[in-house]
Short mmCIF file of C-alpha atoms in Angstrom, two decimals:
data_model
loop_
_atom_site.label_atom_id
_atom_site.label_comp_id
_atom_site.label_asym_id
_atom_site.label_seq_id
_atom_site.Cartn_x
_atom_site.Cartn_y
_atom_site.Cartn_z
CA UNK A 1108 98.87 -32.00 103.87
CA UNK A 1109 95.94 -34.13 102.60
CA UNK A 1110 93.66 -30.68 102.21
CA UNK A 1111 96.18 -28.68 100.19
CA UNK A 1112 97.00 -31.26 97.33
CA UNK A 1113 93.56 -31.57 96.69
CA UNK A 1114 93.04 -28.82 96.69
CA UNK A 1115 95.56 -27.77 94.19
CA UNK A 1116 94.87 -30.75 92.13
CA UNK A 1117 90.88 -29.25 91.79
CA UNK A 1118 92.62 -25.96 90.68
CA UNK A 1119 95.18 -27.58 87.73
CA UNK A 1120 92.14 -30.38 86.68
CA UNK A 1121 89.73 -27.99 86.47
CA UNK A 1122 89.91 -24.25 86.98
CA UNK A 1123 92.94 -24.54 84.56
CA UNK A 1124 91.24 -26.92 81.78
CA UNK A 1125 88.01 -24.36 81.94
CA UNK A 1126 90.64 -21.44 81.29
CA UNK A 1127 91.93 -23.71 78.12
CA UNK A 1128 88.67 -24.46 76.99
CA UNK A 1129 87.07 -21.21 77.65
CA UNK A 1130 89.76 -19.71 75.24
CA UNK A 1131 89.79 -22.44 72.68
CA UNK A 1132 85.86 -22.23 72.11
CA UNK A 1133 86.53 -18.73 70.95
CA UNK A 1134 90.16 -18.84 68.98
CA UNK A 1135 89.35 -22.51 67.55
CA UNK A 1136 90.14 -22.69 63.75
CA UNK A 1137 88.81 -25.22 60.83
CA UNK A 1138 90.83 -28.28 61.19
CA UNK A 1139 93.27 -28.69 58.34
CA UNK A 1140 93.44 -31.97 57.56
CA UNK A 1141 89.40 -31.64 57.06
CA UNK A 1142 90.42 -28.72 54.57
CA UNK A 1143 93.40 -30.83 52.85
CA UNK A 1144 90.85 -34.08 52.06
CA UNK A 1145 88.35 -31.94 50.77
CA UNK A 1146 90.98 -30.16 48.27
CA UNK A 1147 91.92 -33.17 47.52
CA UNK A 1148 89.04 -35.06 46.99
CA UNK A 1149 88.22 -32.00 44.49
CA UNK A 1150 91.93 -32.77 42.36
CA UNK A 1151 90.41 -36.27 42.07
CA UNK A 1152 87.15 -35.43 40.67
CA UNK A 1153 88.46 -33.52 38.42
CA UNK A 1154 91.44 -35.60 36.99
CA UNK A 1155 88.80 -38.47 36.79
CA UNK A 1156 86.31 -36.03 34.89
CA UNK A 1157 89.79 -35.19 32.58
CA UNK A 1158 90.53 -39.03 32.08
CA UNK A 1159 86.65 -38.89 30.29
CA UNK A 1160 87.18 -36.76 28.63
CA UNK A 1161 90.63 -37.83 26.50
CA UNK A 1162 88.56 -41.24 26.37
CA UNK A 1163 85.27 -39.58 24.43
CA UNK A 1164 88.19 -37.80 22.23
CA UNK A 1165 90.33 -40.74 21.60
CA UNK A 1166 87.44 -43.26 20.71
CA UNK A 1167 85.70 -40.58 18.25
CA UNK A 1168 89.00 -40.06 15.96
CA UNK A 1169 89.28 -44.39 16.29
CA UNK A 1170 85.71 -44.40 14.73
CA UNK A 1171 85.86 -41.29 12.35
CA UNK A 1172 84.60 -43.20 9.10
CA UNK A 1173 82.84 -41.76 6.58
CA UNK A 1174 78.85 -42.24 5.98
CA UNK A 1175 79.37 -44.06 2.74
CA UNK A 1176 81.52 -46.69 4.33
CA UNK A 1177 79.13 -47.32 7.32
CA UNK A 1178 76.44 -48.04 4.28
CA UNK A 1179 78.67 -50.37 1.96
CA UNK A 1180 79.73 -52.36 5.61
CA UNK A 1181 76.05 -52.77 6.89
CA UNK A 1182 74.77 -53.16 3.19
CA UNK A 1183 75.82 -56.95 2.18
CA UNK A 1184 73.82 -57.57 5.71
CA UNK A 1185 70.91 -56.20 4.62
CA UNK A 1186 70.75 -53.77 6.73
CA UNK A 1187 70.09 -50.01 6.35
CA UNK A 1188 71.37 -47.16 7.40
CA UNK A 1189 69.48 -44.97 10.18
CA UNK A 1190 69.54 -41.43 10.40
CA UNK A 1191 69.82 -40.11 14.00
CA UNK A 1192 68.19 -37.03 13.66
CA UNK A 1193 67.18 -34.89 16.62
CA UNK A 1194 69.03 -33.48 19.85
CA UNK A 1195 69.62 -37.17 20.80
CA UNK A 1196 71.82 -38.54 17.61
CA UNK A 1197 74.48 -40.91 18.46
CA UNK A 1198 76.78 -41.00 15.28
CA UNK A 1199 78.80 -43.53 16.72
CA UNK A 1200 76.47 -46.35 16.90
CA UNK A 1201 76.63 -46.66 20.29
CA UNK A 1202 73.45 -46.61 23.84
CA UNK A 1203 74.03 -43.42 25.35
CA UNK A 1204 75.71 -43.95 29.35
CA UNK A 1205 74.68 -41.00 31.80
CA UNK A 1206 77.77 -40.27 33.82
CA UNK A 1207 77.16 -38.47 37.11
CA UNK A 1208 81.06 -37.64 37.42
CA UNK A 1209 81.10 -36.14 33.80
CA UNK A 1210 77.50 -34.25 33.84
CA UNK A 1211 77.58 -32.24 37.63
CA UNK A 1212 80.68 -29.86 38.04
CA UNK A 1213 83.74 -30.11 40.59
CA UNK A 1214 82.62 -27.27 42.29
CA UNK A 1215 79.14 -29.21 43.12
CA UNK A 1216 81.41 -32.11 44.20
CA UNK A 1217 83.16 -30.37 46.32
CA UNK A 1218 82.68 -30.36 49.96
CA UNK A 1219 81.88 -27.06 52.08
CA UNK A 1220 83.98 -28.48 54.92
CA UNK A 1221 84.29 -25.18 56.98
CA UNK A 1222 80.39 -24.45 56.48
CA UNK A 1223 80.42 -28.04 58.06
CA UNK A 1224 83.27 -27.08 60.63
CA UNK A 1225 81.18 -23.77 61.47
CA UNK A 1226 77.42 -25.59 61.93
CA UNK A 1227 79.16 -28.59 64.13
CA UNK A 1228 80.45 -25.93 66.21
CA UNK A 1229 77.50 -24.01 66.64
CA UNK A 1230 75.27 -26.85 67.84
CA UNK A 1231 78.27 -27.90 69.96
CA UNK A 1232 78.47 -24.50 71.94
CA UNK A 1233 74.84 -24.92 72.09
CA UNK A 1234 74.50 -27.82 73.78
CA UNK A 1235 77.79 -26.75 76.14
CA UNK A 1236 75.95 -23.67 77.53
CA UNK A 1237 72.81 -25.33 78.15
CA UNK A 1238 74.76 -28.15 80.10
CA UNK A 1239 76.48 -25.74 82.14
CA UNK A 1240 73.36 -23.60 82.38
CA UNK A 1241 74.43 -20.78 79.85
CA UNK A 1242 77.00 -18.47 77.83
CA UNK A 1243 78.42 -15.36 79.33
CA UNK A 1244 81.50 -13.71 76.87
CA UNK A 1245 84.29 -12.24 79.13
CA UNK A 1246 86.43 -9.68 77.73
CA UNK A 1247 89.87 -9.28 79.77
CA UNK A 1248 92.40 -6.39 79.67
CA UNK A 1249 95.53 -6.40 77.79
CA UNK A 1250 97.96 -4.10 77.40
CA UNK A 1251 98.19 -3.63 73.67
CA UNK A 1252 94.74 -2.16 72.77
CA UNK A 1253 94.13 1.87 73.28
CA UNK A 1254 90.84 2.76 74.47
CA UNK A 1255 89.78 3.72 71.58
CA UNK A 1256 90.82 0.57 69.66
CA UNK A 1257 88.79 -1.29 73.03
CA UNK A 1258 85.90 1.19 72.30
CA UNK A 1259 85.64 0.91 68.87
CA UNK A 1260 85.06 -2.86 69.46
CA UNK A 1261 82.61 -2.25 71.74
CA UNK A 1262 80.99 -0.30 70.23
CA UNK A 1263 80.63 -3.12 67.26
CA UNK A 1264 79.86 -5.65 69.46
CA UNK A 1265 76.94 -4.03 70.77
CA UNK A 1266 74.99 -3.14 67.32
CA UNK A 1267 74.68 0.39 66.30
CA UNK A 1268 71.29 0.09 66.75
CA UNK A 1269 72.41 1.18 70.39
CA UNK A 1270 73.06 4.14 71.10
CA UNK A 1271 76.29 4.32 73.52
CA UNK A 1272 78.08 7.53 74.75
CA UNK A 1273 81.61 8.45 74.86
CA UNK A 1274 81.67 8.33 78.40
CA UNK A 1275 79.63 6.12 78.83
CA UNK A 1276 82.19 3.36 77.28
CA UNK A 1277 85.59 5.16 79.03
CA UNK A 1278 83.46 4.18 82.12
CA UNK A 1279 83.62 0.38 80.98
CA UNK A 1280 86.75 0.21 79.54
CA UNK A 1281 88.43 1.92 82.86
CA UNK A 1282 86.20 -0.96 84.84
CA UNK A 1283 87.77 -3.65 82.35
CA UNK A 1284 91.20 -2.21 83.50
CA UNK A 1285 90.54 -1.95 87.06
CA UNK A 1286 89.34 -5.16 87.47
CA UNK A 1287 91.38 -7.43 84.60
CA UNK A 1288 88.13 -8.82 82.56
CA UNK A 1289 84.31 -7.41 82.32
CA UNK A 1290 81.16 -9.93 81.20
CA UNK A 1291 80.04 -8.26 78.30
CA UNK A 1292 77.05 -11.11 76.83
CA UNK A 1293 75.23 -13.61 79.67
CA UNK A 1294 71.81 -14.69 79.88
CA UNK A 1295 70.34 -11.33 79.87
CA UNK A 1296 71.28 -10.38 77.29
CA UNK A 1297 71.01 -13.60 75.35
CA UNK A 1298 66.90 -13.66 76.41
CA UNK A 1299 66.63 -10.45 75.14
CA UNK A 1300 68.18 -11.46 71.70
CA UNK A 1301 66.26 -14.70 71.11
CA UNK A 1302 63.15 -14.35 73.79
CA UNK A 1303 61.96 -16.29 76.71
CA UNK A 1304 60.55 -19.26 74.35
CA UNK A 1305 63.81 -19.85 73.05
CA UNK A 1306 65.97 -19.28 76.07
CA UNK A 1307 63.81 -22.35 77.48
CA UNK A 1308 63.87 -24.52 74.36
CA UNK A 1309 68.01 -23.95 74.86
CA UNK A 1310 68.03 -24.85 78.08
CA UNK A 1311 65.69 -27.75 77.67
CA UNK A 1312 67.87 -28.69 74.96
CA UNK A 1313 66.18 -27.94 71.96
CA UNK A 1314 68.00 -29.00 69.19
CA UNK A 1315 67.30 -26.51 67.20
CA UNK A 1316 67.45 -23.61 70.15
CA UNK A 1317 71.00 -25.06 70.55
CA UNK A 1318 72.42 -24.04 67.24
CA UNK A 1319 70.40 -20.77 67.25
CA UNK A 1320 72.35 -19.96 70.56
CA UNK A 1321 75.20 -20.94 68.98
CA UNK A 1322 75.92 -19.47 65.96
CA UNK A 1323 74.48 -16.19 68.10
CA UNK A 1324 77.78 -16.68 70.26
CA UNK A 1325 80.29 -17.06 67.68
CA UNK A 1326 79.10 -13.94 65.57
CA UNK A 1327 79.27 -12.10 68.87
CA UNK A 1328 82.49 -13.17 69.52
CA UNK A 1329 83.66 -12.53 66.27
CA UNK A 1330 83.09 -9.16 65.96
CA UNK A 1331 85.30 -8.78 69.50
CA UNK A 1332 88.34 -11.23 67.87
CA UNK A 1333 88.25 -9.25 63.89
CA UNK A 1334 89.54 -6.10 66.59
CA UNK A 1335 92.02 -9.19 67.72
CA UNK A 1336 90.81 -8.64 71.35
CA UNK A 1337 91.58 -11.68 74.05
CA UNK A 1338 88.24 -12.98 75.18
CA UNK A 1339 86.66 -16.15 76.35
CA UNK A 1340 83.31 -17.81 76.45
CA UNK A 1341 82.76 -19.45 79.84
CA UNK A 1342 79.68 -21.21 81.18
CA UNK A 1343 77.70 -20.13 84.45
CA UNK A 1344 78.55 -23.19 86.01
CA UNK A 1345 82.57 -22.30 85.17
CA UNK A 1346 82.40 -18.79 86.59
CA UNK A 1347 80.93 -20.41 89.82
CA UNK A 1348 83.91 -22.30 89.72
CA UNK A 1349 86.31 -19.15 89.34
CA UNK A 1350 85.11 -17.85 92.39
CA UNK A 1351 85.63 -21.00 94.45
CA UNK A 1352 88.78 -20.93 93.08
CA UNK A 1353 89.57 -17.07 94.03
CA UNK A 1354 88.11 -18.62 97.63
CA UNK A 1355 90.27 -21.39 98.15
CA UNK A 1356 93.72 -20.00 96.94
CA UNK A 1357 92.74 -16.67 99.65
CA UNK A 1358 92.65 -19.41 102.35
CA UNK A 1359 95.53 -20.58 101.24
CA UNK A 1360 97.68 -17.39 101.60
CA UNK A 1361 96.14 -16.92 104.76
CA UNK A 1362 96.97 -20.81 106.07
CA UNK A 1363 100.78 -19.52 104.56
CA UNK A 1364 100.78 -16.32 106.46
CA UNK A 1365 100.17 -17.58 109.00
CA UNK A 1366 103.70 -19.04 110.21
CA UNK A 1367 106.77 -20.92 109.25
CA UNK A 1368 105.76 -24.06 109.22
CA UNK A 1369 102.82 -23.60 107.71
CA UNK A 1370 104.12 -22.14 104.77
CA UNK A 1371 107.03 -24.98 104.63
CA UNK A 1372 103.89 -27.30 104.46
CA UNK A 1373 101.86 -25.41 102.14
CA UNK A 1374 105.57 -25.13 100.05
CA UNK A 1375 105.78 -28.95 100.28
CA UNK A 1376 102.30 -29.63 98.67
CA UNK A 1377 102.33 -27.88 95.38
CA UNK A 1378 105.14 -29.91 93.37
CA UNK A 1379 106.92 -28.08 90.06
CA UNK A 1380 105.68 -30.56 86.99
CA UNK A 1381 102.07 -31.79 88.84
CA UNK A 1382 100.89 -28.08 89.64
CA UNK A 1383 103.00 -25.27 88.75
CA UNK A 1384 103.97 -26.00 84.89
CA UNK A 1385 99.83 -26.45 84.25
CA UNK A 1386 99.03 -23.45 85.91
CA UNK A 1387 101.97 -21.19 84.58
CA UNK A 1388 100.60 -22.82 80.90
CA UNK A 1389 97.38 -21.21 81.35
CA UNK A 1390 98.34 -18.59 83.48
CA UNK A 1391 97.26 -15.78 80.56
CA UNK A 1392 94.04 -17.42 79.65
CA UNK A 1393 92.73 -17.75 83.40
CA UNK A 1394 90.37 -14.78 84.75
CA UNK A 1395 91.84 -12.20 86.30
CA UNK A 1396 90.86 -12.57 89.76
CA UNK A 1397 91.95 -16.21 89.70
CA UNK A 1398 95.30 -15.19 88.68
CA UNK A 1399 95.17 -12.27 90.70
CA UNK A 1400 94.88 -14.70 94.02
CA UNK A 1401 97.51 -16.84 92.78
CA UNK A 1402 99.98 -14.20 92.23
CA UNK A 1403 99.54 -13.63 96.00
CA UNK A 1404 100.16 -16.82 96.87
CA UNK A 1405 103.28 -17.62 95.24
CA UNK A 1406 104.71 -14.27 96.54
CA UNK A 1407 103.81 -15.67 99.86
CA UNK A 1408 105.18 -19.27 99.47
CA UNK A 1409 108.97 -17.14 97.74
CA UNK A 1410 110.06 -16.87 100.97
CA UNK A 1411 110.39 -21.28 101.38
CA UNK A 1412 113.83 -21.71 99.63
CA UNK A 1413 112.98 -25.34 98.23
CA UNK A 1414 109.80 -23.00 96.48
CA UNK A 1415 111.31 -20.59 95.54
CA UNK A 1416 114.39 -22.84 92.81
CA UNK A 1417 111.24 -24.93 91.74
CA UNK A 1418 110.13 -21.59 90.23
#
């Protein structure tokens, strides 16, 4: 009774969260608040420039005097009218005031929030992959896309410089359908893409190398998400944890199948709100091997009436 709750808690706290994190890494989008704040700042800057233009026009209307009137007003003081010739003439008799707000365009002042988001995202992905000993891009199978659509997406993902026959791509698609998922990018492909030196720098958490690898991974999984394929980005450590989770679930299934009292004990340790809800919420995002072992355990525990009512 102490081992089974701890094992299921580990499934919820580690495996389910890793699955959701792998999905969010690929399908993350810029924060709407950042974009709205950037738009508001642009509107404020444009309105400030408009107000400055209106003030200048009002001043020009109030000081629209002729040269003779100004000469007559300055004559009693013994002052002669000066000639403001040249490109920097100021007929209003005022000193020039340089305004950066009026000189710069609104487009130049607008903060590029989306570009900053992608830069931070690439740096974060590079640092996370370095801490997790490498990135692995996992493609999940679905019932929506046809084999032709998946083949076109994989061909574009691999690039036009590499030639892959249709028969080879069909073998890849059959393996994807059979196992439910397929790792189509890993450390070996990363080394071949950036070189061994940059890879070692990335593993040493060099800032420039982390940003380069992160941007490369973003560019890679964008080729798949453009075709609306479902994929996840996981580290090597997370892949190892998935293998442990499969072994753990298989062990729990064997324990539950051994006898009815043990099946009852395992079912009582899996709580509805604490375990079932988080695991079922992350069901589609978890590894295909994990979900297969999880379904097998659930089918075994359905023999317990209380557990069946919880589902």
